[in-house]
Coordinates of C-alpha atoms and ligand atoms in Angstrom, one line a residue:
M1 CA 120.8 93.6 88.6
K2 CA 122.7 95.5 86.1
F3 CA 122.3 99.1 86.2
L4 CA 120.4 99.1 82.8
T5 CA 118.3 96.4 83.7
A6 CA 117.5 98.4 87.0
I7 CA 116.6 101.3 84.8
I8 CA 114.7 99.2 82.5
F9 CA 112.9 97.4 85.5
L10 CA 112.2 100.9 87.0
S11 CA 110.8 102.4 83.9
S12 CA 108.3 99.6 83.1
L13 CA 107.2 100.0 86.6
T14 CA 106.3 103.9 85.6
A15 CA 105.1 102.6 82.3
I16 CA 102.8 100.0 83.9
F17 CA 101.5 102.0 86.8
P18 CA 102.1 105.7 86.1
Q19 CA 99.4 106.9 88.6
Q20 CA 101.3 104.8 91.4
H21 CA 104.2 106.5 91.9
Y22 CA 102.8 108.6 94.5
L23 CA 102.5 106.4 97.2
I24 CA 104.5 107.4 100.3
T25 CA 105.6 104.3 102.1
N26 CA 106.6 103.4 105.5
I27 CA 104.1 106.0 107.0
T28 CA 104.9 104.4 110.3
N29 CA 108.1 106.1 110.6
R30 CA 107.2 109.6 108.8
N31 CA 106.8 112.9 110.3
K32 CA 103.1 113.3 110.8
I33 CA 100.1 115.0 112.1
S34 CA 97.3 112.6 112.9
L35 CA 93.9 113.6 112.1
D36 CA 92.0 110.9 113.4
G37 CA 89.5 111.6 115.9
K38 CA 85.8 113.0 115.7
W39 CA 84.9 114.1 111.9
R40 CA 81.5 115.9 111.1
I41 CA 79.3 113.7 108.8
I42 CA 76.4 114.1 106.5
I43 CA 74.6 111.2 105.3
D44 CA 73.8 111.2 102.0
P45 CA 71.8 108.4 100.1
Y46 CA 70.8 110.3 97.3
E47 CA 74.0 112.0 96.6
V48 CA 72.4 115.3 96.8
G49 CA 75.8 116.7 98.1
Y50 CA 77.3 115.8 94.9
Y51 CA 74.7 115.7 92.1
D52 CA 71.9 118.4 91.1
Y53 CA 68.3 117.4 90.6
R54 CA 69.3 116.6 86.7
Y55 CA 71.7 114.2 88.2
K56 CA 75.0 116.3 86.9
P57 CA 77.7 116.8 89.3
R58 CA 77.4 120.1 91.2
K59 CA 79.8 122.8 91.1
D60 CA 78.6 123.8 94.7
G61 CA 78.4 120.5 96.3
Y62 CA 78.9 119.8 100.4
F63 CA 82.6 119.8 99.4
L64 CA 82.4 123.6 99.5
N65 CA 81.7 123.4 103.3
K66 CA 79.4 126.4 103.0
H67 CA 77.8 128.8 105.5
P68 CA 74.8 131.1 104.6
K69 CA 76.3 134.5 103.7
D70 CA 73.5 136.7 105.3
K71 CA 69.7 135.7 106.5
N72 CA 68.5 135.5 103.1
D73 CA 71.0 132.8 101.6
L74 CA 69.8 129.2 101.0
V75 CA 72.2 126.5 102.1
E76 CA 70.6 123.0 103.1
Y77 CA 73.4 121.3 104.8
N78 CA 75.8 122.4 107.8
F79 CA 78.5 120.3 108.9
D80 CA 79.1 122.0 111.8
K81 CA 75.5 121.1 113.3
S82 CA 76.0 117.6 112.1
E83 CA 76.5 114.2 113.9
T84 CA 80.2 112.9 114.3
L85 CA 82.0 109.6 113.5
E86 CA 85.3 108.3 114.8
V87 CA 87.9 108.0 112.6
P88 CA 89.7 105.6 112.2
G89 CA 86.5 103.4 112.1
D90 CA 83.8 102.1 110.2
W91 CA 80.4 103.8 109.9
N92 CA 78.3 100.3 110.5
T93 CA 78.9 99.6 114.0
Q94 CA 79.2 103.2 115.3
K95 CA 75.5 104.2 114.4
K96 CA 72.6 101.6 114.9
E97 CA 70.7 103.3 111.9
L98 CA 74.1 102.8 109.6
F99 CA 74.5 99.0 110.6
L100 CA 73.3 98.0 107.1
Y101 CA 73.9 101.2 105.3
E102 CA 75.7 101.1 101.9
G103 CA 76.1 104.5 100.1
T104 CA 77.8 107.9 100.4
I105 CA 78.7 109.7 103.7
W106 CA 80.4 112.9 103.8
Y107 CA 83.1 113.4 106.3
K108 CA 84.4 116.9 107.5
K109 CA 87.6 117.9 109.4
S110 CA 88.9 121.2 110.1
F111 CA 92.4 122.2 111.6
N112 CA 94.9 124.4 112.1
Y113 CA 98.1 124.6 110.3
K114 CA 101.3 126.8 110.1
I115 CA 102.8 127.0 106.8
K116 CA 106.4 126.2 106.9
T117 CA 108.7 127.0 104.3
G118 CA 110.9 124.0 102.6
V119 CA 107.9 121.7 103.8
R120 CA 105.7 120.0 101.5
T121 CA 102.5 118.3 103.0
F122 CA 100.6 115.6 101.9
I123 CA 97.3 114.0 103.3
Y124 CA 97.3 109.8 103.8
F125 CA 94.4 107.9 104.3
G126 CA 95.4 104.1 105.5
A127 CA 92.0 103.2 103.6
A128 CA 88.5 104.5 102.8
N129 CA 85.9 101.9 101.7
Y130 CA 85.4 101.7 99.0
D131 CA 85.6 105.1 96.6
A132 CA 86.6 108.4 98.1
I133 CA 86.9 111.7 96.7
V134 CA 89.0 114.1 98.5
Y135 CA 88.7 117.7 99.0
I136 CA 90.6 120.5 100.9
N137 CA 89.4 124.1 101.3
G138 CA 86.7 123.3 98.7
K139 CA 89.4 122.4 96.0
K140 CA 89.3 118.7 94.7
L141 CA 92.5 116.7 95.3
G142 CA 91.7 113.3 93.7
E143 CA 89.6 110.0 93.9
H144 CA 90.5 106.8 95.3
V145 CA 89.0 103.3 94.4
G146 CA 89.6 100.2 96.3
G147 CA 88.6 99.9 100.2
F148 CA 91.9 98.5 101.5
T149 CA 94.9 100.2 100.3
P150 CA 96.5 103.5 101.2
F151 CA 96.4 106.6 99.3
N152 CA 97.8 110.0 99.2
F153 CA 97.6 113.9 97.9
E154 CA 99.8 116.5 97.9
V155 CA 98.2 119.4 99.9
T156 CA 101.2 122.3 100.0
K157 CA 99.8 124.7 97.4
Y158 CA 96.0 124.3 99.2
L159 CA 96.8 124.9 102.7
K160 CA 96.7 128.3 104.5
N161 CA 98.0 129.7 107.6
G162 CA 95.2 129.3 110.5
N163 CA 92.1 127.3 109.9
N164 CA 91.6 124.6 107.0
F165 CA 89.2 121.8 106.2
I166 CA 89.0 118.6 104.4
V167 CA 85.8 116.9 103.2
V168 CA 85.9 113.4 102.0
K169 CA 83.1 111.7 100.1
V170 CA 83.0 108.1 101.0
D171 CA 80.7 105.7 99.1
D172 CA 80.6 101.9 99.7
K173 CA 78.2 100.9 97.3
R174 CA 79.0 97.5 95.7
L175 CA 79.4 97.6 92.3
K176 CA 79.2 94.7 89.8
D177 CA 82.6 95.8 88.0
G178 CA 84.3 96.4 91.4
V179 CA 87.2 94.6 93.1
P180 CA 85.5 93.2 95.1
T181 CA 82.1 92.7 93.1
L182 CA 78.6 92.5 94.6
D183 CA 78.7 89.3 96.3
T184 CA 81.2 88.6 99.1
D185 CA 81.1 86.6 102.3
W186 CA 82.3 89.4 104.7
W187 CA 80.5 92.8 105.8
N188 CA 80.9 95.7 103.6
Y189 CA 82.1 98.1 106.5
G190 CA 82.2 101.7 105.0
G191 CA 84.1 104.7 105.7
L192 CA 87.3 106.2 106.8
T193 CA 88.4 102.8 108.3
R194 CA 92.3 103.5 108.8
D195 CA 94.3 106.3 110.3
V196 CA 94.3 109.8 108.5
Y197 CA 97.7 111.9 108.3
L198 CA 98.9 115.1 107.2
V199 CA 102.5 114.0 106.5
E200 CA 105.5 116.5 106.2
E201 CA 108.5 116.0 104.1
P202 CA 111.4 118.4 102.9
E203 CA 111.3 119.5 99.5
T204 CA 113.0 116.7 98.0
F205 CA 112.6 113.4 100.2
I206 CA 112.8 109.8 100.1
Q207 CA 109.2 108.7 98.7
D208 CA 109.9 104.9 98.4
Y209 CA 112.5 102.0 98.4
F210 CA 113.0 98.7 98.1
I211 CA 115.7 97.0 100.5
Q212 CA 115.8 93.4 100.6
L213 CA 118.0 90.3 100.4
K214 CA 118.4 89.5 96.5
K215 CA 116.3 86.4 95.5
G216 CA 118.0 83.3 96.9
S217 CA 120.8 85.1 98.5
L218 CA 121.5 85.7 102.5
N219 CA 123.6 88.3 102.1
E220 CA 123.5 90.2 99.0
I221 CA 120.9 93.3 99.3
S222 CA 119.5 94.2 95.8
G223 CA 117.0 97.2 95.3
W224 CA 116.7 100.9 94.9
V225 CA 115.5 104.3 96.5
K226 CA 113.2 106.6 94.7
L227 CA 113.2 110.3 95.5
N228 CA 110.3 112.9 95.0
G229 CA 111.5 116.5 94.5
I230 CA 113.0 118.8 92.0
I231 CA 116.7 118.4 92.8
K232 CA 116.8 114.9 91.2
R233 CA 120.6 114.0 91.2
K234 CA 121.4 113.2 94.9
E235 CA 123.6 111.3 97.2
I236 CA 121.9 108.4 99.1
D237 CA 123.5 107.0 102.2
I238 CA 122.3 103.9 103.7
H239 CA 123.1 103.0 107.2
I240 CA 122.5 99.7 108.9
H241 CA 124.6 100.2 112.2
A242 CA 124.0 96.6 113.7
A243 CA 125.0 95.2 110.6
G244 CA 128.4 97.9 110.2
I245 CA 126.9 98.9 106.8
D246 CA 127.6 102.4 105.8
K247 CA 127.1 102.8 101.9
K248 CA 126.6 105.6 99.2
F249 CA 124.9 105.6 96.1
E250 CA 123.6 108.1 93.6
T251 CA 120.3 108.9 92.1
N252 CA 119.8 109.3 87.9
E253 CA 118.2 112.0 86.8
N254 CA 114.5 110.5 87.5
G255 CA 115.9 110.6 91.0
I256 CA 116.2 106.7 91.3
A257 CA 119.5 105.1 92.9
E258 CA 120.1 101.5 92.4
I259 CA 121.2 99.9 95.7
K260 CA 123.4 96.9 95.9
F261 CA 125.7 95.7 98.9
S262 CA 126.7 92.8 101.1
G263 CA 126.5 92.0 104.6
K264 CA 126.4 89.5 107.3
F265 CA 122.8 90.0 108.3
K266 CA 121.1 87.8 111.3
L267 CA 118.1 86.4 109.5
W268 CA 114.6 87.3 110.3
S269 CA 112.3 84.4 111.2
P270 CA 109.4 83.3 113.2
D271 CA 111.8 82.0 116.1
N272 CA 113.8 85.0 115.8
P273 CA 112.3 88.2 114.3
Y274 CA 115.1 90.3 114.2
L275 CA 114.8 93.8 112.9
Y276 CA 117.5 96.2 111.9
N277 CA 117.4 99.5 112.0
V278 CA 117.9 101.0 108.4
K279 CA 118.6 104.8 107.9
I280 CA 118.2 106.2 104.4
I281 CA 119.5 109.8 104.0
S282 CA 119.2 112.0 101.2
G283 CA 120.1 115.7 101.7
T284 CA 117.9 117.2 104.3
D285 CA 115.5 114.1 104.4
T286 CA 116.3 111.2 106.6
V287 CA 113.9 108.3 106.9
N288 CA 114.3 105.1 109.6
D289 CA 112.7 101.9 108.9
Q290 CA 112.7 98.6 110.9
I291 CA 113.6 95.7 108.2
G292 CA 114.1 92.2 108.8
F293 CA 116.0 90.3 106.1
R294 CA 115.0 86.7 104.9
S295 CA 115.0 84.7 102.1
I296 CA 112.0 82.7 100.6
E297 CA 111.9 80.2 97.9
T298 CA 110.6 76.9 96.6
K299 CA 112.4 74.2 95.5
G300 CA 110.1 71.3 94.1
N301 CA 107.4 70.7 96.9
E302 CA 109.5 72.4 99.2
I303 CA 109.0 75.9 100.7
L304 CA 112.5 77.2 102.0
L305 CA 112.7 79.9 104.7
N306 CA 116.2 81.2 104.8
K307 CA 117.1 77.9 102.9
K308 CA 115.7 75.6 105.3
P309 CA 112.3 73.8 104.6
I310 CA 109.4 75.0 106.6
F311 CA 105.7 74.0 107.3
L312 CA 103.4 76.6 107.6
R313 CA 101.1 76.2 110.8
G314 CA 98.7 78.7 109.9
I315 CA 95.1 80.2 110.3
S316 CA 93.0 82.3 108.1
M317 CA 91.5 85.8 109.4
H318 CA 89.6 88.6 108.6
E319 CA 90.3 92.2 109.5
E320 CA 87.3 92.0 112.1
A321 CA 87.9 93.4 115.7
P322 CA 88.1 91.2 118.6
F323 CA 84.9 91.5 120.9
R324 CA 83.5 94.3 119.2
S325 CA 82.7 93.0 115.7
G326 CA 83.6 95.7 113.3
R327 CA 86.8 96.5 110.9
A328 CA 90.0 96.2 113.1
F329 CA 91.9 99.4 113.1
S330 CA 94.5 99.5 115.9
S331 CA 97.6 97.8 116.6
A332 CA 95.9 96.5 120.1
D333 CA 93.1 94.8 117.8
D334 CA 95.7 93.2 115.7
R335 CA 98.0 92.1 118.7
T336 CA 95.0 90.2 120.3
L337 CA 94.3 88.5 116.8
L338 CA 97.9 87.2 116.6
T339 CA 98.2 86.2 120.1
W340 CA 95.3 84.0 119.5
A341 CA 97.2 82.7 116.6
K342 CA 100.5 81.9 118.5
E343 CA 98.3 80.3 121.0
L344 CA 97.1 78.0 118.3
G345 CA 100.9 77.4 117.7
C346 CA 100.6 79.0 114.3
N347 CA 104.0 80.5 112.7
Y348 CA 101.9 81.6 109.8
V349 CA 98.6 83.5 109.1
R350 CA 96.5 84.1 105.8
L351 CA 95.3 87.6 105.9
A352 CA 92.0 87.0 103.8
H353 CA 90.4 88.3 101.5
Y354 CA 92.0 91.8 101.2
P355 CA 95.3 94.0 102.2
Y356 CA 95.1 94.8 106.0
N357 CA 96.2 97.9 108.0
E358 CA 99.8 98.4 108.0
H359 CA 99.8 97.9 111.8
M360 CA 99.0 94.2 111.4
I361 CA 102.0 93.6 109.0
R362 CA 104.2 95.6 111.8
E363 CA 103.0 93.8 114.7
A364 CA 103.4 90.5 113.0
E365 CA 106.9 91.5 111.8
K366 CA 107.5 92.0 115.7
M367 CA 106.0 89.1 116.7
G368 CA 107.5 86.7 114.1
M369 CA 104.5 85.6 112.2
L370 CA 104.8 84.8 108.6
L371 CA 101.9 86.1 106.4
W372 CA 99.8 85.6 103.1
S373 CA 98.6 88.7 101.9
E374 CA 95.7 88.9 99.4
I375 CA 94.0 91.5 97.1
P376 CA 89.9 91.2 97.0
V377 CA 89.8 89.5 93.4
Y378 CA 87.3 87.3 94.9
W379 CA 84.7 84.4 93.3
T380 CA 83.2 85.9 90.2
I381 CA 84.5 89.6 89.2
Q382 CA 84.2 91.0 85.6
W383 CA 87.4 89.3 83.7
E384 CA 86.7 90.6 80.8
N385 CA 86.2 94.5 81.6
P386 CA 89.5 96.2 81.4
N387 CA 88.3 98.6 84.1
T388 CA 88.0 95.7 86.3
L389 CA 91.4 94.9 85.6
E390 CA 93.0 98.1 86.0
N391 CA 91.1 98.5 89.4
A392 CA 92.7 95.0 90.6
L393 CA 96.1 96.1 89.5
N394 CA 96.0 99.1 91.2
Q395 CA 95.2 97.3 94.5
L396 CA 97.6 94.9 93.9
T397 CA 100.3 97.8 93.2
E398 CA 99.3 99.6 96.2
N399 CA 99.4 96.5 98.5
I400 CA 103.1 95.5 97.1
T401 CA 104.4 99.1 97.1
R402 CA 103.5 99.8 100.9
D403 CA 104.4 96.4 102.1
K404 CA 107.2 95.0 99.9
N405 CA 109.9 95.7 102.8
R406 CA 108.2 93.6 105.6
A407 CA 109.7 90.8 106.4
P408 CA 106.9 88.6 107.5
V409 CA 104.9 88.9 103.8
I410 CA 105.9 85.8 102.1
I411 CA 103.2 85.3 99.5
W412 CA 101.3 87.7 97.6
S413 CA 97.7 85.9 96.6
M414 CA 95.9 87.0 93.6
G415 CA 92.9 86.0 94.6
N416 CA 90.2 83.6 95.9
E417 CA 88.1 80.8 94.6
T418 CA 87.8 82.1 91.0
P419 CA 86.1 80.0 88.4
R420 CA 87.9 78.6 85.4
S421 CA 87.8 80.5 82.1
D422 CA 90.3 81.8 79.5
A423 CA 89.4 85.4 80.5
R424 CA 89.9 84.8 84.3
L425 CA 93.5 83.5 83.5
K426 CA 94.4 86.0 81.4
F427 CA 93.2 88.5 84.2
L428 CA 95.0 86.6 86.9
K429 CA 98.2 86.1 84.6
S430 CA 98.7 89.9 84.0
L431 CA 98.1 90.4 87.9
I432 CA 101.0 87.9 88.1
E433 CA 103.4 89.6 85.7
S434 CA 102.9 92.5 87.5
A435 CA 103.6 91.5 91.3
R436 CA 106.4 89.8 89.6
I437 CA 107.9 93.0 88.4
L438 CA 107.0 95.1 91.4
D439 CA 108.7 92.4 93.8
P440 CA 110.7 89.8 92.2
T441 CA 111.6 88.3 96.0
R442 CA 108.3 86.7 96.9
L443 CA 106.0 83.9 96.2
I444 CA 103.0 84.2 94.2
S445 CA 99.8 82.1 94.8
A446 CA 96.2 82.1 94.8
A447 CA 93.5 80.3 96.7
T448 CA 91.8 77.8 93.7
E449 CA 89.5 75.0 94.0
T450 CA 90.2 71.3 92.8
H451 CA 87.8 68.8 91.0
Y452 CA 86.8 65.5 92.7
D453 CA 87.0 62.2 90.8
R454 CA 85.3 60.0 93.7
N455 CA 88.0 59.8 96.1
K456 CA 90.6 61.4 94.3
I457 CA 91.0 65.1 94.6
I458 CA 92.8 66.7 91.7
I459 CA 95.0 70.0 91.4
D460 CA 94.8 70.7 87.8
D461 CA 93.8 74.4 87.9
P462 CA 95.6 75.7 84.8
L463 CA 96.6 78.6 86.7
G464 CA 98.6 76.6 88.8
K465 CA 101.4 76.5 86.0
Y466 CA 102.0 80.6 87.0
L467 CA 101.9 80.1 90.7
D468 CA 104.7 79.3 93.1
V469 CA 102.7 77.8 95.6
I470 CA 99.2 76.1 95.1
G471 CA 96.8 77.4 97.4
V472 CA 93.6 75.1 97.7
N473 CA 90.2 75.4 99.4
E474 CA 88.1 72.6 100.5
Y475 CA 85.3 72.0 102.8
I476 CA 84.8 68.3 103.1
G477 CA 82.3 67.6 105.8
W478 CA 80.6 70.8 106.0
Y479 CA 79.7 71.8 102.1
N480 CA 80.8 68.4 100.9
G481 CA 80.1 64.9 102.2
K482 CA 80.8 63.9 105.5
P483 CA 83.3 64.6 107.9
E484 CA 84.8 61.2 107.6
D485 CA 85.1 61.3 104.0
A486 CA 88.3 63.3 104.0
I487 CA 90.6 60.5 105.1
K488 CA 89.4 58.3 102.1
K489 CA 90.8 61.1 99.8
E490 CA 93.7 60.6 97.6
W491 CA 95.2 64.1 96.6
V492 CA 97.2 64.4 93.5
S493 CA 98.7 67.5 91.6
E494 CA 99.5 68.3 88.1
Y495 CA 102.3 70.4 89.6
N496 CA 105.6 69.7 91.1
K497 CA 105.0 72.6 93.8
P498 CA 104.2 73.1 97.4
L499 CA 100.7 72.9 98.5
I500 CA 98.9 75.1 100.8
I501 CA 95.4 74.1 101.9
S502 CA 94.2 77.6 102.4
E503 CA 90.8 76.8 103.8
L504 CA 89.0 74.0 105.3
G505 CA 86.4 74.2 108.2
A506 CA 83.0 73.9 109.4
A507 CA 80.9 76.3 111.5
A508 CA 79.9 76.1 115.2
L509 CA 78.0 78.1 117.7
Y510 CA 80.1 78.4 120.9
G511 CA 78.6 76.7 123.8
Y512 CA 76.2 74.7 121.6
H513 CA 76.8 71.3 122.4
G514 CA 75.3 67.9 121.1
D515 CA 76.6 64.9 119.3
K516 CA 79.0 64.9 116.4
N517 CA 76.6 64.7 113.8
T518 CA 74.7 67.8 114.7
R519 CA 75.4 70.8 112.8
W520 CA 76.3 73.8 114.7
T521 CA 77.8 72.2 117.4
E522 CA 81.0 72.4 118.9
E523 CA 81.6 68.5 118.5
Y524 CA 80.7 68.7 114.9
Q525 CA 83.3 71.3 114.1
A526 CA 85.9 69.3 116.1
N527 CA 85.0 66.3 114.2
V528 CA 85.3 68.1 110.9
Y529 CA 89.0 69.2 112.1
K530 CA 89.7 65.4 113.3
Y531 CA 89.3 63.9 110.2
Q532 CA 90.7 66.8 108.4
I533 CA 94.1 66.6 110.3
E534 CA 94.0 62.5 109.6
M535 CA 93.9 63.7 105.8
L536 CA 96.6 66.3 105.8
K537 CA 98.9 63.9 107.3
K538 CA 98.9 61.8 104.1
I539 CA 99.3 64.6 101.6
S540 CA 103.2 64.4 100.8
F541 CA 103.3 67.6 99.2
L542 CA 101.6 69.8 101.6
R543 CA 103.6 72.5 103.0
G544 CA 101.0 74.7 104.8
V545 CA 97.4 74.7 106.1
S546 CA 95.2 77.8 107.3
P547 CA 91.8 76.7 108.4
W548 CA 89.0 78.7 108.0
I549 CA 88.9 80.7 110.4
L550 CA 90.5 82.1 113.6
M551 CA 87.2 84.4 114.9
D552 CA 83.5 84.4 113.7
F553 CA 82.8 87.4 111.6
R554 CA 79.8 89.2 110.1
S555 CA 78.6 88.3 107.0
P556 CA 75.3 89.5 105.3
R557 CA 75.2 85.8 103.7
R558 CA 74.7 84.2 107.1
P559 CA 70.8 84.9 108.1
L560 CA 70.2 81.7 110.2
P561 CA 68.5 82.8 113.5
Y562 CA 70.2 81.8 116.8
F563 CA 73.1 79.9 115.2
Q564 CA 74.2 82.5 112.9
D565 CA 72.6 86.0 113.4
F566 CA 74.6 87.2 110.5
Y567 CA 77.7 85.9 111.6
N568 CA 79.8 83.2 110.0
R569 CA 80.4 81.0 112.7
K570 CA 83.6 79.2 111.1
G571 CA 85.7 80.2 113.7
L572 CA 87.9 78.6 116.3
I573 CA 87.0 81.4 118.6
S574 CA 84.0 83.3 118.9
N575 CA 83.4 87.0 118.3
R576 CA 83.5 87.3 122.1
G577 CA 86.8 85.6 122.5
E578 CA 85.6 82.3 123.5
K579 CA 87.6 79.0 122.3
K580 CA 85.7 76.4 120.9
E581 CA 86.8 72.7 120.8
A582 CA 88.4 72.7 117.4
F583 CA 90.7 75.2 118.3
Y584 CA 92.2 72.7 121.0
I585 CA 92.2 70.0 118.2
L586 CA 94.1 72.1 115.7
R587 CA 96.4 73.5 118.5
D588 CA 97.3 69.9 119.5
F589 CA 98.2 69.0 116.0
Y590 CA 100.4 72.2 115.8
N591 CA 102.2 71.6 118.8
K592 CA 103.1 68.0 117.9
L593 CA 104.5 69.3 114.0
K594 CA 106.5 71.8 116.4
S595 CA 108.1 69.3 118.4
N596 CA 108.9 66.9 115.2
Ligands
GCB601 C1 85.0 80.2 100.9 C2 85.4 81.3 101.3 C3 85.4 82.2 102.4 C4 83.9 82.0 102.8 C5 84.2 80.5 103.5 C6 82.7 79.9 104.0 O1 85.4 79.2 100.7 O2 86.7 81.5 100.4 O3 85.5 83.6 102.2 O4 83.9 82.8 104.4 O5 84.3 79.9 102.2 O6 82.6 80.0 105.0 O7 81.9 79.6 103.3

């Protein structure tokens, strides 16, 4: 990219997403103080802490964290005498009475702070589902919408020496114009579901950067570094000791430096997930990151990783904690899930249907697991509503901003099973255009639906034209037809592009046995997998598959007593970690593919 093009590119980012340039990336390696642990909470189904009795926002809401001035003063709440919840963590699985709760809960945390000169402080939330309004010492910092992406606010001028308090109003009411909308097949886990930190930075600091191999190249790095602060023109040093790189660049008056250099890199791949320590220095700020370099492209029907064709042996996931069935929030949760995927023979995981915790991406990076990363544009959202589009764009931007330097992420998915219409196409096209500006190196996909003409399965969704890889969900043998129908199907595509079957599957209750025609038995599920595998082998343009799903997960759409009990049972592993028969069938298929 020529310098001028880089500037146009970077200013177009700022123009499209003016509010987006606030996110501090690489939180893993930042200088931070954890605010995890117990937070005081007030459950507020009527939002009394926010609205007065005329339903107008109150000036003296719960965010003031008031205490009576004297014995005559009326204050009808008290955080200090209230219950607590653990952060990170969803509220539904921490208290029985909150299991089905959807609404507002106020969180409060007090902490001691010592003001340091020359230090700017930010509060950073890994995620809050769904709408969060954040206050510090009674002052509003801002609001964030979207339950699965990080956000931060600067708090420097609001902090005091000694005791400070943060109040967050978290509301997880489902909304018709939201992203996702009212209807999903997963639990609406509410709360401060991910880590919360205070991040300390110098006056001018390295806020964000893009240091990746240029599309199609195995040795040229192309990207940028962005400073945040007053002294904008500065020198930037980039050291990659293990690759013998030591380069200097200069930022422009907007604090942005274009980065370009070549090197001989050991390439990151599932077989060799090699990470370089990349050190970025600017004045008094130094940021380290562990970055893997690899290329990802398509050519005709092929997906090329580091220029070589690859087949994605995958599995879909939800961000659901193994054994305890709540929102997963720790590296340990994520390692368990990824280890199961490895045992299954996977080199790839579909992180459905929303952005996961940064821990998941970092673990996959170390373990060598390729990833599909998605935003919750799910089923039927409001395609014609500009606010819904802005919301989706915002979530997409935050997801890409956070993970654009992470090697395992190879695909950005724009959504799942969205019904065909002109308005939907326009909506998704604008997401795709933005994704390509934000990250010109990765592949774009979406999980689409096909149409059936007797035994023909036809891939002709007009969205396909704008995707690099076509994702298709199909449930032959569960929602459609009989398991054995799968082998009669002939797949045809209007696009000369790689296909990933992004979902297939059937449900089974672990330990429930019977003949292969009996629903909910492990035998039924295994039989679906057997026929599906036979079908997959015959699709010449198939380059990956991520069956639904690694582990049983909670869903309000699944009330059938005994078999479901509010779990979607399509897991190859139960919510208690027990492997069903179909697990071994898929594992054998993957093992054979590996040895080919
Ligand atoms: C789908 C959806 C997924 C559901 C799954 C099911 O097509 O993409 O979110 O959970 O089917 O089990 O029905």
